[in-house]
PDB file of C-alpha atoms in Angstrom:
ATOM      1  CA  UNK A1487      -0.051   0.108   0.118  1.00 39.00           C
ATOM      2  CA  UNK A1488       1.310   3.406  -0.884  1.00 39.00           C
ATOM      3  CA  UNK A1489       0.188   6.908  -0.526  1.00 40.00           C
ATOM      4  CA  UNK A1490       1.202  10.310  -1.525  1.00 32.00           C
ATOM      5  CA  UNK A1491       0.798  13.149   0.949  1.00 35.00           C
ATOM      6  CA  UNK A1492       0.762  15.484  -2.027  1.00 31.00           C
ATOM      7  CA  UNK A1493      -2.037  13.749  -4.008  1.00 32.00           C
ATOM      8  CA  UNK A1494      -3.793  11.887  -1.096  1.00 39.00           C
ATOM      9  CA  UNK A1495      -3.916   8.930  -3.555  1.00 38.00           C
ATOM     10  CA  UNK A1496      -3.978   5.442  -2.487  1.00 40.00           C
ATOM     11  CA  UNK A1497      -2.450   2.612  -4.340  1.00 40.00           C
ATOM     12  CA  UNK A1498      -2.934  -1.081  -3.521  1.00 44.00           C
ATOM     13  CA  UNK A1499      -0.694  -3.531  -5.346  1.00 45.00           C
ATOM     14  CA  UNK A1500      -2.079  -6.909  -6.432  1.00 46.00           C
ATOM     15  CA  UNK A1501      -0.744  -9.518  -4.057  1.00 48.00           C
ATOM     16  CA  UNK A1502       0.257  -6.920  -1.497  1.00 45.00           C
ATOM     17  CA  UNK A1503      -0.497  -7.158   2.203  1.00 48.00           C
ATOM     18  CA  UNK A1504      -3.164  -4.455   1.981  1.00 48.00           C
ATOM     19  CA  UNK A1505      -4.974  -6.370  -0.885  1.00 48.00           C
ATOM     20  CA  UNK A1506      -4.996  -9.453   1.431  1.00 50.00           C
ATOM     21  CA  UNK A1507      -6.489  -7.412   4.273  1.00 49.00           C
ATOM     22  CA  UNK A1508      -9.353  -6.798   1.962  1.00 49.00           C
ATOM     23  CA  UNK A1509     -10.170 -10.618   2.059  1.00 44.00           C
ATOM     24  CA  UNK A1510      -8.518 -13.846   1.249  1.00 45.00           C
ATOM     25  CA  UNK A1511     -10.191 -16.155  -1.321  1.00 39.00           C
ATOM     26  CA  UNK A1512     -12.779 -13.742  -2.416  1.00 52.00           C
ATOM     27  CA  UNK A1513     -12.809 -12.131  -6.027  1.00 62.00           C
ATOM     28  CA  UNK A1514     -12.887  -8.329  -5.314  1.00 72.00           C
ATOM     29  CA  UNK A1515     -13.661  -6.577  -8.610  1.00 83.00           C
ATOM     30  CA  UNK A1516     -12.136  -3.350  -9.412  1.00 86.00           C
ATOM     31  CA  UNK A1517     -15.321  -1.482  -8.778  1.00 89.00           C
ATOM     32  CA  UNK A1518     -15.976  -3.010  -5.372  1.00 89.00           C
ATOM     33  CA  UNK A1519     -12.327  -2.490  -4.587  1.00 92.00           C
ATOM     34  CA  UNK A1520     -12.548   1.171  -5.512  1.00 94.00           C
ATOM     35  CA  UNK A1521     -15.697   1.557  -3.366  1.00 94.00           C
ATOM     36  CA  UNK A1522     -14.044  -0.073  -0.443  1.00 96.00           C
ATOM     37  CA  UNK A1523     -11.089   2.188  -0.710  1.00 95.00           C
ATOM     38  CA  UNK A1524     -13.289   5.278  -0.997  1.00 96.00           C
ATOM     39  CA  UNK A1525     -15.050   4.203   2.141  1.00 97.00           C
ATOM     40  CA  UNK A1526     -11.670   3.704   3.944  1.00 97.00           C
ATOM     41  CA  UNK A1527     -10.523   7.139   2.777  1.00 97.00           C
ATOM     42  CA  UNK A1528     -13.518   8.889   4.252  1.00 96.00           C
ATOM     43  CA  UNK A1529     -12.533   7.281   7.730  1.00 96.00           C
ATOM     44  CA  UNK A1530      -8.811   8.294   7.337  1.00 95.00           C
ATOM     45  CA  UNK A1531      -9.817  11.898   6.334  1.00 95.00           C
ATOM     46  CA  UNK A1532     -12.102  12.637   9.398  1.00 93.00           C
ATOM     47  CA  UNK A1533     -10.883  15.134  11.837  1.00 91.00           C
ATOM     48  CA  UNK A1534     -11.576  15.285  15.558  1.00 89.00           C
ATOM     49  CA  UNK A1535     -14.847  17.160  16.562  1.00 93.00           C
ATOM     50  CA  UNK A1536     -14.074  20.132  18.794  1.00 91.00           C
ATOM     51  CA  UNK A1537     -17.389  20.263  20.222  1.00 93.00           C
ATOM     52  CA  UNK A1538     -18.197  16.528  20.698  1.00 97.00           C
ATOM     53  CA  UNK A1539     -20.715  15.668  23.194  1.00 98.00           C
ATOM     54  CA  UNK A1540     -20.035  11.785  23.282  1.00 98.00           C
ATOM     55  CA  UNK A1541     -17.129   9.469  22.704  1.00 97.00           C
ATOM     56  CA  UNK A1542     -16.890   5.787  22.390  1.00 97.00           C
ATOM     57  CA  UNK A1543     -13.944   3.215  22.001  1.00 97.00           C
ATOM     58  CA  UNK A1544     -14.462  -0.148  20.893  1.00 97.00           C
ATOM     59  CA  UNK A1545     -12.102  -2.882  19.879  1.00 96.00           C
ATOM     60  CA  UNK A1546     -11.674  -6.379  18.217  1.00 93.00           C
ATOM     61  CA  UNK A1547      -9.420  -8.376  20.451  1.00 90.00           C
ATOM     62  CA  UNK A1548      -9.182 -11.156  17.835  1.00 89.00           C
ATOM     63  CA  UNK A1549      -7.428  -8.875  15.217  1.00 89.00           C
ATOM     64  CA  UNK A1550      -6.367  -5.714  17.165  1.00 93.00           C
ATOM     65  CA  UNK A1551      -8.670  -3.340  15.201  1.00 96.00           C
ATOM     66  CA  UNK A1552      -9.679  -0.212  17.241  1.00 97.00           C
ATOM     67  CA  UNK A1553     -12.169   2.677  16.737  1.00 97.00           C
ATOM     68  CA  UNK A1554     -12.472   5.764  18.792  1.00 97.00           C
ATOM     69  CA  UNK A1555     -15.793   7.560  17.702  1.00 97.00           C
ATOM     70  CA  UNK A1556     -16.936  11.003  18.761  1.00 97.00           C
ATOM     71  CA  UNK A1557     -20.281  12.424  17.872  1.00 98.00           C
ATOM     72  CA  UNK A1558     -22.010  15.662  18.688  1.00 97.00           C
ATOM     73  CA  UNK A1559     -25.724  14.867  19.685  1.00 97.00           C
ATOM     74  CA  UNK A1560     -28.329  17.715  19.445  1.00 97.00           C
ATOM     75  CA  UNK A1561     -31.949  16.750  20.565  1.00 97.00           C
ATOM     76  CA  UNK A1562     -30.830  12.893  20.348  1.00 96.00           C
ATOM     77  CA  UNK A1563     -29.767  13.446  16.632  1.00 98.00           C
ATOM     78  CA  UNK A1564     -26.210  12.937  15.479  1.00 98.00           C
ATOM     79  CA  UNK A1565     -25.324  16.329  14.040  1.00 97.00           C
ATOM     80  CA  UNK A1566     -21.513  15.551  13.536  1.00 97.00           C
ATOM     81  CA  UNK A1567     -19.372  12.382  13.745  1.00 97.00           C
ATOM     82  CA  UNK A1568     -15.600  11.458  13.592  1.00 97.00           C
ATOM     83  CA  UNK A1569     -13.598   8.564  13.941  1.00 97.00           C
ATOM     84  CA  UNK A1570      -9.974   7.496  14.641  1.00 96.00           C
ATOM     85  CA  UNK A1571      -9.265   3.951  13.309  1.00 95.00           C
ATOM     86  CA  UNK A1572      -6.398   1.611  13.814  1.00 95.00           C
ATOM     87  CA  UNK A1573      -7.249  -1.336  11.861  1.00 94.00           C
ATOM     88  CA  UNK A1574      -7.257  -2.966   8.585  1.00 94.00           C
ATOM     89  CA  UNK A1575      -8.632  -1.713   5.261  1.00 94.00           C
ATOM     90  CA  UNK A1576     -12.116  -3.437   6.160  1.00 96.00           C
ATOM     91  CA  UNK A1577     -12.243  -1.803   9.374  1.00 97.00           C
ATOM     92  CA  UNK A1578     -11.389   1.448   7.756  1.00 97.00           C
ATOM     93  CA  UNK A1579     -14.119   1.014   5.212  1.00 97.00           C
ATOM     94  CA  UNK A1580     -16.772   0.097   7.854  1.00 98.00           C
ATOM     95  CA  UNK A1581     -15.824   3.204   9.668  1.00 98.00           C
ATOM     96  CA  UNK A1582     -16.145   5.330   6.504  1.00 98.00           C
ATOM     97  CA  UNK A1583     -19.766   3.789   6.101  1.00 98.00           C
ATOM     98  CA  UNK A1584     -20.621   4.715   9.713  1.00 98.00           C
ATOM     99  CA  UNK A1585     -19.453   8.290   9.155  1.00 97.00           C
ATOM    100  CA  UNK A1586     -21.543   8.533   6.047  1.00 96.00           C
ATOM    101  CA  UNK A1587     -24.619   7.016   7.617  1.00 97.00           C
ATOM    102  CA  UNK A1588     -24.659   8.738  11.031  1.00 96.00           C
ATOM    103  CA  UNK A1589     -25.568  12.408  10.595  1.00 96.00           C
ATOM    104  CA  UNK A1590     -29.211  13.033  10.949  1.00 97.00           C
ATOM    105  CA  UNK A1591     -29.891   9.656  12.773  1.00 98.00           C
ATOM    106  CA  UNK A1592     -30.411   8.829  16.457  1.00 97.00           C
ATOM    107  CA  UNK A1593     -28.032   6.317  18.227  1.00 96.00           C
ATOM    108  CA  UNK A1594     -30.919   3.898  18.250  1.00 96.00           C
ATOM    109  CA  UNK A1595     -31.406   4.146  14.416  1.00 97.00           C
ATOM    110  CA  UNK A1596     -27.711   3.767  13.974  1.00 97.00           C
ATOM    111  CA  UNK A1597     -27.870   0.655  16.087  1.00 96.00           C
ATOM    112  CA  UNK A1598     -30.918  -0.539  13.883  1.00 96.00           C
ATOM    113  CA  UNK A1599     -28.959   0.198  10.866  1.00 97.00           C
ATOM    114  CA  UNK A1600     -26.008  -1.555  12.165  1.00 97.00           C
ATOM    115  CA  UNK A1601     -28.000  -4.761  13.203  1.00 96.00           C
ATOM    116  CA  UNK A1602     -29.556  -4.754   9.615  1.00 96.00           C
ATOM    117  CA  UNK A1603     -26.181  -4.454   7.937  1.00 97.00           C
ATOM    118  CA  UNK A1604     -24.758  -7.305  10.106  1.00 96.00           C
ATOM    119  CA  UNK A1605     -27.546  -9.509   8.981  1.00 95.00           C
ATOM    120  CA  UNK A1606     -26.801  -8.592   5.389  1.00 96.00           C
ATOM    121  CA  UNK A1607     -23.170  -9.410   5.831  1.00 96.00           C
ATOM    122  CA  UNK A1608     -24.245 -12.718   7.204  1.00 95.00           C
ATOM    123  CA  UNK A1609     -26.407 -13.248   4.260  1.00 92.00           C
ATOM    124  CA  UNK A1610     -29.692 -13.234   6.348  1.00 85.00           C
ATOM    125  CA  UNK A1611     -31.140 -10.108   4.716  1.00 79.00           C
ATOM    126  CA  UNK A1612     -31.733  -8.793   1.279  1.00 85.00           C
ATOM    127  CA  UNK A1613     -31.442  -6.324  -0.233  1.00 90.00           C
ATOM    128  CA  UNK A1614     -28.415  -4.412   1.114  1.00 91.00           C
ATOM    129  CA  UNK A1615     -29.721  -2.051   3.886  1.00 91.00           C
ATOM    130  CA  UNK A1616     -27.401   0.685   2.689  1.00 94.00           C
ATOM    131  CA  UNK A1617     -26.692   1.732  -0.851  1.00 94.00           C
ATOM    132  CA  UNK A1618     -23.200   2.821   0.131  1.00 94.00           C
ATOM    133  CA  UNK A1619     -22.330  -0.673   1.641  1.00 96.00           C
ATOM    134  CA  UNK A1620     -22.820  -2.353  -1.724  1.00 95.00           C
ATOM    135  CA  UNK A1621     -19.036  -2.375  -2.429  1.00 96.00           C
ATOM    136  CA  UNK A1622     -18.616  -4.533   0.742  1.00 96.00           C
ATOM    137  CA  UNK A1623     -20.594  -7.338  -0.884  1.00 95.00           C
ATOM    138  CA  UNK A1624     -17.725  -9.616  -1.555  1.00 94.00           C
ATOM    139  CA  UNK A1625     -16.934  -9.561   2.331  1.00 95.00           C
ATOM    140  CA  UNK A1626     -20.173 -11.473   2.940  1.00 95.00           C
ATOM    141  CA  UNK A1627     -18.308 -14.662   2.085  1.00 93.00           C
ATOM    142  CA  UNK A1628     -15.634 -14.071   4.617  1.00 93.00           C
ATOM    143  CA  UNK A1629     -17.397 -14.516   8.071  1.00 93.00           C
ATOM    144  CA  UNK A1630     -14.273 -13.754  10.250  1.00 92.00           C
ATOM    145  CA  UNK A1631     -13.982 -10.261   8.695  1.00 94.00           C
ATOM    146  CA  UNK A1632     -17.773  -9.164   9.328  1.00 96.00           C
ATOM    147  CA  UNK A1633     -16.574  -7.691  12.798  1.00 95.00           C
ATOM    148  CA  UNK A1634     -13.864  -5.746  11.029  1.00 96.00           C
ATOM    149  CA  UNK A1635     -16.749  -3.955   9.012  1.00 97.00           C
ATOM    150  CA  UNK A1636     -19.004  -3.726  11.849  1.00 97.00           C
ATOM    151  CA  UNK A1637     -16.665  -2.413  14.578  1.00 97.00           C
ATOM    152  CA  UNK A1638     -17.658   1.332  14.087  1.00 97.00           C
ATOM    153  CA  UNK A1639     -21.473   0.394  14.213  1.00 97.00           C
ATOM    154  CA  UNK A1640     -20.649  -1.273  17.648  1.00 96.00           C
ATOM    155  CA  UNK A1641     -20.100   2.230  19.131  1.00 96.00           C
ATOM    156  CA  UNK A1642     -23.781   3.127  19.086  1.00 95.00           C
ATOM    157  CA  UNK A1643     -24.262   1.188  22.396  1.00 95.00           C
ATOM    158  CA  UNK A1644     -20.839   2.313  23.888  1.00 97.00           C
ATOM    159  CA  UNK A1645     -21.005   6.240  23.760  1.00 97.00           C
ATOM    160  CA  UNK A1646     -20.682   8.110  26.884  1.00 97.00           C
ATOM    161  CA  UNK A1647     -20.945  11.864  27.536  1.00 97.00           C
ATOM    162  CA  UNK A1648     -17.620  13.811  27.293  1.00 95.00           C
TER     163      UNK A1648
END
């Protein structure tokens, strides 16, 4: 994986460790790969919220992924969201999806969306509950990577006031 500070361009070489982190034994087409990387880039480009009202930290002890999420709640609705991610590309993509989904929803709604997304990943629900999650379809076949994608959505029940 290579990045350029000048262009903020992310390049993943076939056969690289970064490509492997997107899932083994799964055929990830160029369009899905581009979609996953776009979601991951959203997570990498978020900045801390100066006026955050709540914070949550969750981790996946199996693989070491870690997410610290901050939100600003106003009348029980998320008006701003930020995330710091230490994890694989799939965890970053899940965080980017979470960022794209949060604003305008309550924590209960985000929890519900997360539950539906997990059921979709587990192939128990059709169609995909979030249009933006479509590039993650190849991950459905890799059960042990579902928690990587879902880690940010687990914050909905872990937030505490700042």
